[in-house]
Each structure stands twice: as structure tokens, then as C-alpha cells.
Amino acid sequence: MAPPRNVVKIAVQMPDAIPQLIQLDQAKPLAAVLKEVCDAWSLVHSERYALQFADGHRSYITENNRTEIKNGSILCLSTAPDLEAERLLGGLQSGSRERRREALQHLVLLAPDVTFAQEVISRDGLQRLGTIVEDGDDLGEVLTLALRAFLELMEHGMVSWETLSIPFVRKVVCYVNMNLMDASVQPLALRLLESVTLSSPALGQLVKSEVPLDRLLVHLQVMNQQLQTKAMALLTALLQGANPAERKHMLGYLWQRNLRQFIYKNIIHSATPLGDEMAHHLYVLQALMLGLLEPRMRTPLDPYSQEQREQLQALRQAAFESEGESLGTGLSADRRRSLCAREFRKLGFSNSNPAQDLERVPPGLLALDNMLYFSRHAPSAYSRLVLENSSREDKHECPFARSSIQLTVLLCELLRIGEPCSETAQDFSPMFFGQDQSFHELFCVSIQLLNKTWKEMRATQEDFDKNWVAPGHAGGAGAAGPYAGPEAQLPGAFPNQGECASLWGGAAAEADRAAASGGHAGPSHTVSCWEWVPVLAPPAPVPHGPCPRSVPVSKPSPCPLRPPTQGATGKAEARAHGPDPPAAFAPPLRGDTLPQNQQPEAPGWLNGQGLAESGWVGIRAPRVILPSSLFAHRQAVVLLPVPQPQGAAVRGRGGGRQPTHPGEPA
């Protein structure tokens, strides 16, 4: 006969006694169960005993957690928590160092249990531990155990961090600032100060004034990974507690001391695997760095600001300086204004007055900053991009200013600029620690990739609003945002021909008709050649994913890499070959997985020291005419949302050399 559901079979053990195998009735009061166990061992005063789990943290069994007892559980009979707390706290006041050490060891083992912690705190246990920390008579094991027990008790949240005394906090700060200190003490002291800084603004200011940034830099440069992690934790806590002006000043000082380069070379690319806690703190640091851009992102252009007007004129002159000088010489003021208005429109602004375009927030002045940075640090690429689009008359020009504004908005959304930091996220990009002005550099590369893609796809002004993959796009990042997992990003199947035609309107339907009559492949077809698809790389680390091998095509066409071969399944295959790229692949749109020796290689400009190691990757992918939502992936966005017909795609590549840096012509 099976036992009732509320009865579990367990073992109860006690030192120097034969274990008992009993059937525990969960409906019976715990005091009655304890009396039966004590009676079996001839123990009196059952109220002085308690049951504990024999493994793990040896938590005490109470009426609240007794449902965690399952069949086969092993319990042990021990001293009641109130009596044990009284005994251990008495040991802390002993004059014997050995007895104090043993009491602290047992206290550390039992402190994670909430029942025991309540008994210790109610008996002024925190004050007694604080006295040991403040006295500092023993800077070795006793101090380490006292700090660990103090932290374990405080983590239960029964006592506020704001109740800590200033002398106590200053003493812990002293341990952090000491040069010759036990290696096990300083990580605990840093952890305690981090909690104080995050929980109490007043004490956080005290910590900020007492702990120099240079001291934290010293701790970050040690080989002790635990000390390094806790130093980074306190650093990010201090930055989070600072106001925007203080944060900007602190980060500027840290960058002057080469902290960014040290993080990139010695932490991110360390031979030791990066722990989850350090990854979270690097994510927080990256978010705080990017958060410095928020004021510019939230500030619209002021048409009455002389500085901003001069910046706009500098942007115009960088593209049309020689032309403007030759045409504007000897012209009246009205004629010059008309010429400037025309050049601003050629620059890609929707209005002759560019201030109207930049009144939108976001991106506000951040878009202007990006355009100015591009014009000053890659002048040849900037001039070429603007002039080649401003001189077109076939409605295929890519408006530089409008694209820059929209691209800045997209980058701000993907990088979550202005949003509060997550308490658990670990996603960061090495790119933002690999070089100065990383956001502007990211824009410079992205705008050139966008322009190149625009030309290859022969997009028009009418397609401008379709050409963006943004968080929340149907089938893309969706509600989960750009940091969601791959399963939230990829659609279940390719859209059919009718769906594509409805998505892309008349152009898609016309392309389908052309494909049916022997022309180029339409929106529901794929192209049998592989091309480099630039991808904005996700925050690391992201594991390698499978790369597509074969894709169905409506009609085979010449492939610039290798002629397609007819497989057993009747699918044309275009195989890429070469070594692994330096970073992650995007997941397959469709198809099998390439063998390891046939993984695609990155283009030349992605293999260099800079962007490749900073998180830029490229993948070979089939040219597919699909809605832009299909290209959104985990923490990445493909800036190629609108493909062109098959023939133009092949002609557009030409096997030319890739640029070696963002400012070099393709």
C-alpha cells in the first residue's frame, strides 16, 4: 500500500548515534516530530534541538520550509538556532584567539540561513562583528572570517546598510587602501564598500572621497582575479552613484590613466576566462560610457546657436567647399543663401534649413556630432559619399543627412543609450573598450556600409523608410529587444511569394514577374551566390553559430566565388571556404552547417587589429530578397535590409578589394 502523499521517507542522523529511518508526516507539527526523534535517542528537552539539512548550507527546518523535504532527504539533529547563536556570540568575546576563530568559522557556515541570521542579529551579533573589524587586532584569518560573516548577515536585508557607522566604514576603507594586506581581506572589504555605495548615498559619498581612483586602478592591475573583479564592482558602483558631470570627469580621468586599454588587453583578452560577475560589471561600465551621449541625444539643434550654425556650415563646406568658392564668388547675399540652401539639400537634409531635420530627439545633436566626426576623420570617404549621391538624377541617391539621422537613432536604440542598467545583464562589446570615440567610429563604418548596400540594391527615395531594421520591427527583435536570444529573432519560415509582394508592393511584384519570364529572381527567391554581408557585431561573448551551406534558388546563376553545384536534393550549393572569422557568425537563414574547414573567412578590412578584435564580424550569406525583419539577430543588426535583383547583386561585387579602414575608398 502506497504511503499518503504528505508522508515522506527520510533519514535523521546525529553524531555518535545510529541514524533513524522515519516516515515524516508533513501534517504533524514540527515540535511533535522533534520530540519523537529525541525520544528515540533518549534525549530530553527536545525544545533545545532542531533539524537541519545535512548537505548544502545546512539550513534549519522550520514550518515555512519543511515542504522542501523530499523522499530520501537526509536530516541531522543539531542545537536549536537560538542556543547556537548564543554560544557562538559568546565565543567571539573570548580572550582566546583560537576560540574566536572557531566561533567565526561556524558563524560563517550558518550565517546564510535566515533563521539563524535572525537569532544572531537579534542578539546584537552585527555589532560584535563590527567591533572585531574596527579593532583590527588580527589582520589575517580572524578579520577575513569576521568580514565574511558580517556580509552574509547583511545580505539578508534585515538591517539597512545606511545604519552602518562612519568609523566602521572608514576602517573598511583603510583596509582597501593598505598596501600590505592579506589577499583574502581586500576583496571582502571592496565587496562591503560596493554594497554601501549602492545602498546609501551619504555613505557612498564618504567612500568616494576616501577611496582614490588610483587605488582602484592598482587593484585592477593585480593577477588576483577575485580582487580584480571586486575592484571593478566598486568602480562601477561609484560611477553609478555620481551625477553626470562627476561621472564624465571620473571616466575622463580613468581613460587618461589607460584603463580602457588595460581592460581591453588584460581583462577581456586575458588567458583566464571572463567570469559572469566581471562580464556584468563590464556591461555596466559600457552602459555608463554610452550614457554620456544621452545629453547630446536628448538636445535638439538650436537654430539661434552660433556654434551649432558654424558646425552645420563646416559640414557643408567639407563636402562642397571648392564648388561653393567657385560659384559663390561675387554673388549677392541672397544668392549665397540660396546656394547654401541648395547644398544643404544636396547634403541629404529634407529641408533647406537643416535645423528642422535636427530638431528630432532622439537623436538630437548626436547625429550632428556623428556627421562632423565622419567629415573630419574620414574626409575623403565623406566627400565621396556625399558627392556621388548628390550628383545622381535617377532617384537612387542615398541621402547622407537623413541616413545619418536615422542610423544614429538605430544605434541608440540597439545600444540602449539612456536606459537604466540591468541588474543581471552580461552583454558588452569589446569594441567599446578597444578604441577611443568608439560610438563615432561605429557610425563611420555603418554609414559607409549602408551607402554601399543602398547602391547595390538600387534603392530609391521611396524605399527610405523601409530600409531600417530597428528593435520592435515585426519578426525582428520584437518586444524582447535587440538583446534577446536567437529563438526570439528568427522567423519560422521564409515568407511566400504573395507575402513578399504585399510587403514590398509593386516593386516586388514586378520583380516576381520578371523572374517568371526569365529575368531576375523575385522577392520569394534566393540567389545562388554568396556575398559578404557586413554585420554590426554583438557584445561579446557570443558563441559560434552554424553558417548556412545551401539555399534553394529559382534558377542557378553564375557565382563569383565558386560555380554552384547541383546537390542530391536538387538545391544549388555555393560553398565558402577559408579560416574561421575572428568573431561570431549570425545564425543561418536557411540550410545546413558548413564543416569546420569550410567556414567563411572575413574580408580583409575586418581581419585587422582594430575593428575585427573590437567586435566587428562579417559573414558570407546568400543574397535574398526578403523583408528587413529577417536580418535582425541577437544583439546584431544587418544593415542590408533591401536586396537588389540577382544580376545587379553579382555585378555590384566585382571581386574588388575591401577597404582596410573606415575612411579608405572601397
XYZ file of C-alpha atoms in Angstrom:
666
model
C 0.000 0.000 0.000
C 1.455 3.370 -1.016
C 2.056 5.878 1.791
C -0.088 9.045 1.886
C 1.082 11.993 -0.167
C 2.003 14.064 2.866
C 4.316 11.364 4.230
C 7.980 11.279 3.142
C 10.637 8.730 3.995
C 13.776 10.353 5.345
C 16.895 9.622 7.399
C 17.859 11.546 10.533
C 21.409 11.379 11.811
C 23.311 12.625 14.834
C 26.993 12.360 15.745
C 27.849 9.208 17.674
C 24.376 7.747 17.142
C 22.764 5.207 14.819
C 20.764 7.061 12.101
C 16.985 6.783 12.202
C 14.878 5.947 9.151
C 11.467 7.505 9.718
C 8.325 8.393 7.857
C 7.759 12.112 8.295
C 4.150 13.216 8.304
C 4.144 16.753 6.915
C 0.795 17.399 8.574
C 2.227 16.756 12.031
C 3.630 19.789 13.919
C 7.397 20.050 13.750
C 7.683 20.152 17.544
C 5.957 16.747 17.751
C 8.323 15.309 15.131
C 11.334 16.596 17.057
C 10.048 15.023 20.284
C 9.676 11.624 18.600
C 13.217 11.838 17.177
C 14.675 12.859 20.546
C 12.746 10.118 22.369
C 14.205 7.505 20.032
C 17.695 8.593 21.113
C 16.660 9.110 24.743
C 17.252 12.844 24.597
C 15.382 15.165 26.949
C 14.348 18.788 26.373
C 13.518 18.422 22.693
C 12.966 22.188 22.504
C 16.742 22.612 22.636
C 17.173 20.773 19.334
C 16.334 21.443 15.721
C 16.508 19.628 12.404
C 18.844 20.738 9.634
C 19.501 19.618 6.092
C 22.662 17.554 6.151
C 24.033 18.967 2.892
C 24.371 22.395 1.326
C 24.161 25.338 3.712
C 22.710 23.132 6.458
C 19.557 25.230 6.623
C 17.345 24.831 9.654
C 13.985 23.138 9.117
C 11.044 25.377 10.035
C 7.333 25.294 9.419
C 7.936 27.631 6.459
C 10.445 25.497 4.564
C 9.538 21.969 5.638
C 7.898 21.354 2.248
C 11.429 21.229 0.796
C 11.908 17.854 2.493
C 11.539 15.155 -0.148
C 11.698 11.385 -0.159
C 15.245 10.296 0.534
C 16.300 13.540 2.245
C 18.947 13.295 4.945
C 18.486 15.498 8.004
C 20.617 15.930 11.076
C 19.676 16.739 14.642
C 21.530 19.772 15.952
C 21.328 22.504 18.572
C 18.409 24.923 18.222
C 19.342 28.119 16.331
C 18.778 30.438 19.275
C 21.062 28.425 21.540
C 23.671 28.022 18.799
C 23.676 31.777 18.135
C 24.121 32.481 21.835
C 27.004 30.031 22.067
C 28.875 31.367 19.030
C 28.462 35.011 20.002
C 29.856 34.135 23.400
C 32.867 32.647 21.694
C 33.501 35.938 19.874
C 34.108 37.648 23.210
C 36.551 35.041 24.379
C 40.103 36.097 25.102
C 41.381 33.025 23.278
C 42.218 33.704 19.622
C 41.659 30.035 18.744
C 38.186 30.012 20.272
C 37.240 33.210 18.468
C 38.462 31.731 15.188
C 36.383 28.562 15.665
C 33.301 30.601 16.580
C 33.715 32.718 13.447
C 34.148 29.646 11.257
C 30.850 28.182 12.495
C 29.193 31.582 12.188
C 30.225 31.856 8.530
C 28.810 28.382 7.813
C 25.440 29.110 9.436
C 25.025 32.801 8.504
C 23.395 32.127 5.087
C 20.437 30.504 6.895
C 17.752 33.116 7.509
C 16.519 31.506 10.742
C 19.959 31.515 12.274
C 20.667 35.032 10.955
C 17.575 36.373 12.693
C 18.770 34.952 16.009
C 22.270 36.405 15.602
C 21.040 39.867 14.563
C 18.516 39.993 17.395
C 21.392 39.383 19.855
C 23.493 42.284 18.512
C 25.684 39.955 16.504
C 26.409 42.606 13.848
C 27.709 44.999 16.477
C 30.052 42.346 17.865
C 31.369 41.532 14.411
C 31.741 45.256 13.696
C 33.880 45.614 16.821
C 36.266 42.929 15.571
C 36.516 44.708 12.196
C 37.090 48.134 13.744
C 39.671 46.918 16.239
C 41.742 45.249 13.546
C 43.816 43.349 16.099
C 44.196 40.425 13.708
C 44.597 41.302 10.018
C 44.657 37.703 8.905
C 42.138 34.870 9.150
C 40.093 36.308 12.017
C 39.443 39.575 10.141
C 38.613 37.643 6.964
C 36.068 35.478 8.792
C 34.558 38.484 10.565
C 34.054 40.369 7.272
C 32.595 37.319 5.575
C 30.150 36.665 8.431
C 29.176 40.353 8.505
C 28.468 40.362 4.753
C 26.441 37.145 4.922
C 24.243 38.557 7.672
C 23.744 41.885 5.879
C 22.783 40.150 2.623
C 19.514 39.002 4.221
C 18.287 42.609 4.133
C 17.091 42.654 7.739
C 19.317 45.640 8.538
C 19.825 48.642 6.266
C 23.317 49.492 5.048
C 22.588 53.100 5.983
C 22.765 52.154 9.681
C 26.493 51.459 9.489
C 28.620 53.897 11.437
C 31.089 56.245 9.767
C 34.057 54.915 11.820
C 33.231 51.382 10.686
C 33.108 52.400 7.004
C 36.348 54.351 7.322
C 38.059 51.348 8.857
C 36.983 49.163 5.942
C 38.248 51.869 3.574
C 41.554 51.714 5.390
C 41.826 48.002 4.622
C 41.233 48.762 0.924
C 43.896 51.451 0.836
C 46.570 49.476 2.696
C 49.481 48.243 0.615
C 50.444 45.207 2.683
C 47.201 43.403 3.355
C 46.086 39.792 3.357
C 44.860 38.838 -0.126
C 41.618 37.447 1.303
C 40.713 40.629 3.221
C 40.670 43.233 0.449
C 38.129 41.508 -1.843
C 35.720 41.306 1.108
C 36.363 44.935 2.040
C 35.741 46.018 -1.570
C 32.539 43.971 -1.695
C 31.311 45.611 1.508
C 32.061 49.109 0.197
C 30.265 48.313 -3.069
C 27.103 47.413 -1.148
C 27.430 50.544 0.977
C 27.867 52.748 -2.106
C 24.866 51.288 -3.930
C 22.578 51.361 -0.880
C 23.435 54.603 0.928
C 24.064 57.856 -0.990
C 25.535 59.532 2.104
C 27.978 56.744 2.895
C 28.643 56.384 -0.833
C 29.962 59.940 -0.897
C 32.195 59.043 2.034
C 33.566 56.040 0.148
C 34.083 58.162 -2.971
C 36.087 60.733 -1.030
C 38.129 58.165 0.910
C 38.974 55.654 -1.866
C 41.112 57.240 -4.612
C 40.554 56.103 -8.180
C 44.268 55.421 -8.419
C 43.915 52.858 -5.650
C 41.212 51.029 -7.560
C 43.434 51.072 -10.635
C 46.141 49.356 -8.595
C 43.702 46.624 -7.549
C 42.562 46.188 -11.164
C 46.103 45.503 -12.314
C 46.807 42.611 -9.936
C 46.757 38.975 -11.005
C 44.203 38.041 -8.331
C 41.008 37.709 -10.383
C 38.729 37.929 -7.335
C 40.361 41.162 -6.173
C 40.219 42.485 -9.734
C 36.507 41.722 -10.003
C 35.619 43.352 -6.687
C 37.653 46.450 -7.575
C 35.707 46.721 -10.836
C 32.473 46.278 -8.881
C 33.291 49.183 -6.553
C 34.385 51.317 -9.504
C 31.086 50.842 -11.339
C 29.174 51.454 -8.097
C 30.984 54.776 -7.616
C 30.250 55.751 -11.220
C 26.588 54.868 -10.844
C 26.318 56.995 -7.705
C 27.916 60.042 -9.337
C 25.993 62.757 -11.137
C 26.522 63.093 -14.918
C 29.190 65.786 -14.613
C 31.140 63.846 -11.990
C 30.804 60.645 -13.991
C 32.171 62.305 -17.105
C 35.110 63.683 -15.123
C 35.823 60.315 -13.491
C 35.712 58.426 -16.780
C 37.919 61.022 -18.419
C 40.496 60.589 -15.685
C 40.337 56.792 -15.936
C 40.823 56.899 -19.703
C 43.822 59.190 -19.235
C 45.279 56.511 -16.979
C 44.791 53.984 -19.824
C 42.135 51.965 -18.023
C 40.272 51.335 -21.277
C 43.304 49.820 -22.958
C 44.070 47.760 -19.868
C 40.535 46.347 -19.774
C 40.700 45.507 -23.460
C 44.101 43.797 -23.375
C 44.366 42.348 -19.870
C 40.789 41.582 -18.846
C 38.716 40.979 -21.963
C 41.524 39.193 -23.798
C 43.067 37.608 -20.753
C 44.068 33.956 -20.854
C 41.793 33.430 -17.840
C 38.113 33.022 -18.773
C 35.982 36.037 -18.010
C 33.647 35.353 -15.083
C 29.954 36.212 -15.078
C 30.392 38.863 -12.408
C 33.163 40.654 -14.301
C 31.106 40.436 -17.511
C 28.220 42.157 -15.730
C 30.448 44.939 -14.435
C 31.903 45.484 -17.918
C 28.342 45.699 -19.242
C 27.556 48.338 -16.601
C 30.737 50.256 -17.424
C 29.882 50.192 -21.125
C 26.350 51.413 -20.404
C 27.721 54.275 -18.297
C 30.199 55.193 -21.032
C 27.471 55.286 -23.670
C 25.204 57.098 -21.238
C 27.467 60.134 -21.551
C 25.998 60.551 -25.042
C 22.451 60.884 -23.726
C 22.506 64.682 -23.163
C 23.505 65.215 -26.799
C 20.921 62.682 -27.902
C 18.177 64.499 -25.949
C 19.153 68.019 -27.068
C 17.647 69.347 -30.312
C 19.574 71.703 -32.510
C 19.158 75.347 -31.555
C 18.844 77.429 -34.743
C 19.972 80.516 -32.802
C 23.191 78.923 -31.542
C 26.169 80.411 -33.340
C 28.337 77.371 -32.539
C 25.842 74.907 -33.989
C 25.310 77.032 -37.085
C 29.067 77.079 -37.639
C 29.146 73.293 -37.277
C 26.487 72.945 -39.963
C 28.405 75.270 -42.242
C 31.576 73.253 -41.633
C 29.692 70.105 -42.600
C 28.534 71.737 -45.818
C 31.906 73.234 -46.672
C 33.684 69.927 -46.143
C 31.645 68.464 -49.000
C 31.158 71.473 -51.323
C 33.991 73.828 -50.374
C 35.680 74.106 -53.750
C 32.366 74.216 -55.609
C 30.944 76.794 -53.219
C 34.023 79.022 -53.518
C 33.953 78.950 -57.287
C 30.217 79.521 -57.612
C 29.778 81.871 -54.677
C 32.453 84.407 -55.580
C 30.929 87.774 -56.300
C 27.370 86.671 -55.552
C 24.898 88.677 -53.546
C 23.888 87.681 -50.026
C 20.528 86.343 -51.242
C 22.226 84.334 -53.932
C 24.682 82.896 -51.404
C 21.827 81.915 -49.086
C 20.064 80.229 -51.977
C 23.266 78.405 -52.870
C 23.743 77.234 -49.267
C 20.135 76.025 -49.086
C 20.620 74.035 -52.281
C 23.825 72.497 -50.976
C 22.159 71.500 -47.696
C 19.513 69.673 -49.705
C 22.236 68.011 -51.756
C 23.827 67.021 -48.458
C 20.701 64.973 -47.777
C 18.612 67.165 -45.486
C 14.875 67.092 -46.069
C 14.639 70.867 -45.788
C 16.776 73.713 -46.986
C 17.014 74.648 -43.311
C 18.850 71.686 -41.711
C 17.799 72.795 -38.229
C 14.332 71.381 -38.907
C 15.777 67.896 -39.511
C 17.872 68.017 -36.355
C 15.044 69.152 -34.089
C 14.067 65.488 -33.685
C 15.066 63.901 -30.384
C 16.475 61.384 -30.342
C 19.000 61.681 -31.983
C 19.248 65.432 -31.476
C 22.760 66.846 -31.636
C 24.273 63.360 -31.516
C 23.510 62.927 -35.222
C 25.315 66.193 -35.960
C 28.279 65.025 -33.869
C 28.436 61.807 -35.876
C 28.359 63.606 -39.218
C 31.021 66.078 -38.110
C 33.252 63.287 -36.829
C 32.911 61.443 -40.133
C 33.721 64.563 -42.171
C 36.801 65.366 -40.068
C 38.276 61.908 -39.556
C 37.437 60.373 -42.935
C 37.255 63.438 -45.217
C 37.839 61.589 -48.477
C 35.193 58.982 -47.721
C 32.801 61.707 -46.591
C 33.263 63.805 -49.718
C 32.942 60.799 -51.998
C 29.789 59.576 -50.275
C 28.087 62.968 -50.402
C 29.118 63.930 -53.922
C 28.298 60.615 -55.568
C 24.764 60.763 -54.151
C 24.153 64.470 -54.659
C 25.015 64.236 -58.364
C 22.622 61.401 -59.211
C 19.459 62.154 -61.180
C 17.881 58.679 -61.252
C 16.217 58.821 -57.798
C 18.677 56.235 -56.469
C 20.675 58.670 -54.355
C 21.156 57.790 -50.678
C 20.510 60.991 -48.676
C 23.502 61.324 -46.376
C 21.962 63.562 -43.717
C 18.668 61.688 -43.470
C 20.534 58.367 -43.391
C 22.853 59.658 -40.692
C 19.974 60.827 -38.528
C 18.109 57.553 -38.906
C 21.256 55.476 -38.406
C 22.060 57.369 -35.200
C 18.566 56.646 -33.908
C 19.026 52.984 -34.732
C 22.387 52.754 -32.974
C 20.995 54.488 -29.896
C 18.134 52.002 -29.744
C 20.352 48.979 -30.238
C 22.861 50.132 -27.639
C 20.079 51.214 -25.249
C 21.565 54.636 -24.694
C 19.680 56.444 -21.964
C 18.115 53.317 -20.493
C 18.879 52.221 -16.909
C 21.376 49.416 -16.420
C 20.080 45.897 -15.993
C 20.925 44.203 -12.718
C 21.737 40.891 -14.382
C 22.858 41.607 -17.967
C 26.325 40.489 -19.046
C 26.303 41.636 -22.682
C 29.077 44.016 -23.596
C 31.063 44.681 -26.742
C 34.881 44.665 -26.699
C 34.673 47.270 -29.452
C 33.791 49.976 -26.919
C 36.957 49.245 -24.962
C 39.186 48.750 -27.995
C 39.457 52.333 -29.234
C 38.647 55.950 -28.466
C 35.440 57.508 -29.791
C 34.081 54.033 -30.442
C 30.488 55.183 -30.977
C 31.515 57.676 -33.659
C 33.801 55.087 -35.242
C 30.901 52.674 -35.286
C 28.830 55.271 -37.089
C 31.582 55.921 -39.662
C 31.730 52.275 -40.647
C 27.961 51.832 -40.566
C 27.153 54.791 -42.797
C 29.601 53.567 -45.442
C 28.165 50.058 -45.325
C 24.694 51.496 -45.610
C 25.612 53.600 -48.620
C 27.335 50.666 -50.302
C 24.320 48.474 -49.725
C 21.968 51.165 -50.966
C 23.808 51.311 -54.279
C 23.958 47.544 -54.713
C 20.251 47.183 -54.051
C 19.387 50.130 -56.251
C 17.099 51.509 -53.573
C 15.157 54.695 -54.197
C 13.940 57.549 -52.067
C 10.564 55.827 -51.832
C 12.243 52.876 -50.101
C 13.970 55.006 -47.484
C 11.565 54.277 -44.649
C 11.675 50.532 -45.395
C 15.428 50.255 -45.180
C 15.897 50.069 -41.439
C 15.984 47.187 -39.032
C 15.078 48.508 -35.604
C 14.067 46.982 -32.265
C 10.388 46.197 -32.245
C 10.204 45.531 -36.007
C 7.808 42.711 -36.708
C 9.702 39.463 -36.906
C 12.912 41.118 -35.801
C 13.991 41.988 -32.308
C 10.384 42.312 -31.236
C 9.326 43.082 -27.724
C 12.347 41.255 -26.380
C 14.619 43.956 -27.780
C 17.881 43.579 -29.662
C 19.477 41.587 -26.819
C 17.013 38.731 -26.999
C 18.154 35.235 -27.892
C 18.207 33.825 -31.414
C 14.931 31.995 -30.921
C 13.197 35.349 -30.478
C 14.776 36.787 -33.617
C 14.413 34.308 -36.436
C 11.106 33.716 -38.180
C 9.850 30.199 -38.554
C 9.946 30.155 -42.344
C 10.603 32.352 -45.345
C 7.625 34.410 -46.468
C 5.946 33.137 -49.559
C 5.735 34.968 -52.812
C 2.413 36.598 -52.016
C 3.590 37.847 -48.624
C 6.701 39.371 -50.121
C 4.726 41.026 -52.864
C 2.398 42.602 -50.313
C 5.345 43.725 -48.194
C 7.314 45.283 -50.979
C 4.421 46.495 -53.090
C 4.623 47.000 -56.794
C 8.400 46.694 -56.998
C 8.312 43.228 -55.518
C 5.502 42.097 -57.777
C 7.323 43.440 -60.796
C 10.487 41.582 -59.780
C 8.490 38.373 -59.462
C 7.032 38.807 -62.910
C 10.499 39.430 -64.315
C 11.771 36.250 -62.668
C 8.861 34.223 -64.047
C 9.645 35.467 -67.556
C 13.302 34.547 -67.297
C 14.591 37.716 -65.680
C 15.954 38.262 -62.215
C 14.857 36.388 -59.157
C 11.884 37.886 -57.325
C 11.243 38.502 -53.673
C 10.386 34.894 -52.874
C 13.549 33.527 -54.454
C 17.111 33.350 -53.295
C 20.265 33.922 -55.254
C 22.835 31.207 -55.765
C 25.889 33.295 -54.901
C 27.488 34.084 -51.571
C 28.427 37.609 -50.631
C 29.890 39.414 -47.664
C 27.132 40.807 -45.506
C 28.500 43.385 -43.035
C 27.170 42.855 -39.553
C 27.365 45.109 -36.539
C 28.816 42.652 -34.073
C 27.052 41.881 -30.782
C 28.508 42.465 -27.348
C 30.814 39.554 -26.554
C 30.857 36.756 -25.762
C 28.581 35.136 -28.320
C 29.200 31.507 -29.291
C 29.831 30.481 -32.854
C 26.656 29.541 -34.593
C 26.072 27.471 -37.706
C 26.562 29.071 -41.072
C 24.205 28.330 -43.982
C 25.523 25.999 -46.630
C 22.895 25.562 -49.338
C 19.956 27.683 -50.340
C 17.151 26.970 -52.807
C 17.197 29.068 -55.947
C 14.695 29.602 -58.691
C 17.343 29.468 -61.427
C 21.077 28.846 -60.986
C 23.244 31.805 -61.833
C 26.991 32.337 -62.011
C 28.629 32.697 -58.616
C 31.691 34.943 -58.283
C 33.165 32.675 -55.613
C 32.556 29.199 -56.962
C 30.087 27.912 -59.542
C 27.016 26.372 -57.900
C 26.911 22.577 -57.940
C 23.764 20.575 -58.146
C 23.310 18.540 -54.948
C 21.416 15.330 -54.394
C 18.443 17.298 -53.093
C 18.216 19.383 -56.221
C 19.452 22.509 -54.429
C 22.235 24.694 -55.751
C 25.083 24.972 -53.301
C 27.532 27.809 -53.022
C 30.340 26.906 -50.694
C 32.519 29.412 -48.977
C 35.911 28.396 -47.726
C 38.632 29.786 -45.515
C 39.503 30.047 -41.825
C 37.130 30.988 -39.055
C 36.351 34.684 -38.779
C 37.586 36.444 -35.660
C 34.174 36.675 -34.025
C 30.688 35.211 -34.043
C 28.561 34.224 -37.018
C 24.978 35.194 -37.410
C 22.675 32.145 -37.442
C 21.638 30.570 -40.730
C 18.769 31.978 -42.685
C 18.228 28.524 -44.080
C 20.239 25.418 -44.859
C 22.769 23.105 -43.287
C 26.004 23.725 -41.430
C 29.382 24.094 -43.059
C 32.181 21.782 -41.958
C 34.812 23.457 -39.816
C 37.324 23.625 -42.666
C 34.803 25.372 -44.920
C 33.803 28.226 -42.630
C 33.821 31.565 -44.439
C 36.715 33.929 -43.978
C 36.322 37.556 -43.047
C 37.073 40.259 -45.638
C 40.421 41.964 -45.442
C 39.348 45.115 -43.650
C 37.734 43.029 -40.906
C 40.849 40.997 -40.228
C 42.935 43.913 -38.968
C 43.925 44.746 -35.435
C 41.205 47.351 -34.941
C 37.614 46.563 -35.722
C 37.949 42.808 -36.016
C 39.191 42.373 -32.465
C 36.805 45.068 -31.307
C 33.768 43.043 -32.262
C 33.162 43.613 -35.975
C 32.439 40.495 -37.926
C 31.349 39.583 -41.408
C 29.597 36.526 -42.742
C 29.005 35.144 -46.176
C 25.294 34.919 -46.707
C 23.025 34.283 -49.673
C 21.642 37.338 -51.343
C 17.952 37.024 -50.554
C 15.120 39.355 -51.352
C 13.265 39.298 -48.075
C 11.742 41.787 -45.652
C 14.266 43.598 -43.490
C 12.904 41.948 -40.339
C 14.581 38.682 -41.294
C 18.012 40.148 -40.791
C 17.688 41.117 -37.134
C 19.642 38.793 -34.866
C 20.796 38.533 -31.301
C 22.468 41.807 -30.378
C 23.271 42.443 -34.020
C 21.724 44.241 -36.914
C 22.435 43.633 -40.576
C 22.456 46.918 -42.401
C 21.407 45.292 -45.683
C 17.639 45.098 -45.438
C 16.571 45.647 -49.081
C 18.371 43.439 -51.619
C 18.510 44.041 -55.326
C 17.797 41.662 -58.219
C 20.196 38.813 -58.741
C 22.085 40.180 -61.713
C 22.742 43.524 -60.099
C 23.914 41.800 -56.927
C 26.552 39.875 -58.852
C 27.647 42.917 -60.826
C 27.833 45.019 -57.690
C 30.525 42.919 -56.011
C 33.047 42.615 -58.775
C 35.521 40.811 -56.568
C 37.109 44.116 -55.589
C 39.338 44.637 -52.577
C 37.645 45.609 -49.312
C 38.765 48.866 -47.663
C 41.328 48.390 -44.932
C 39.916 51.080 -42.650
C 36.665 53.058 -42.380
C 37.970 56.066 -44.240
C 39.503 54.283 -47.225
C 37.583 54.151 -50.525
C 36.089 50.780 -51.372
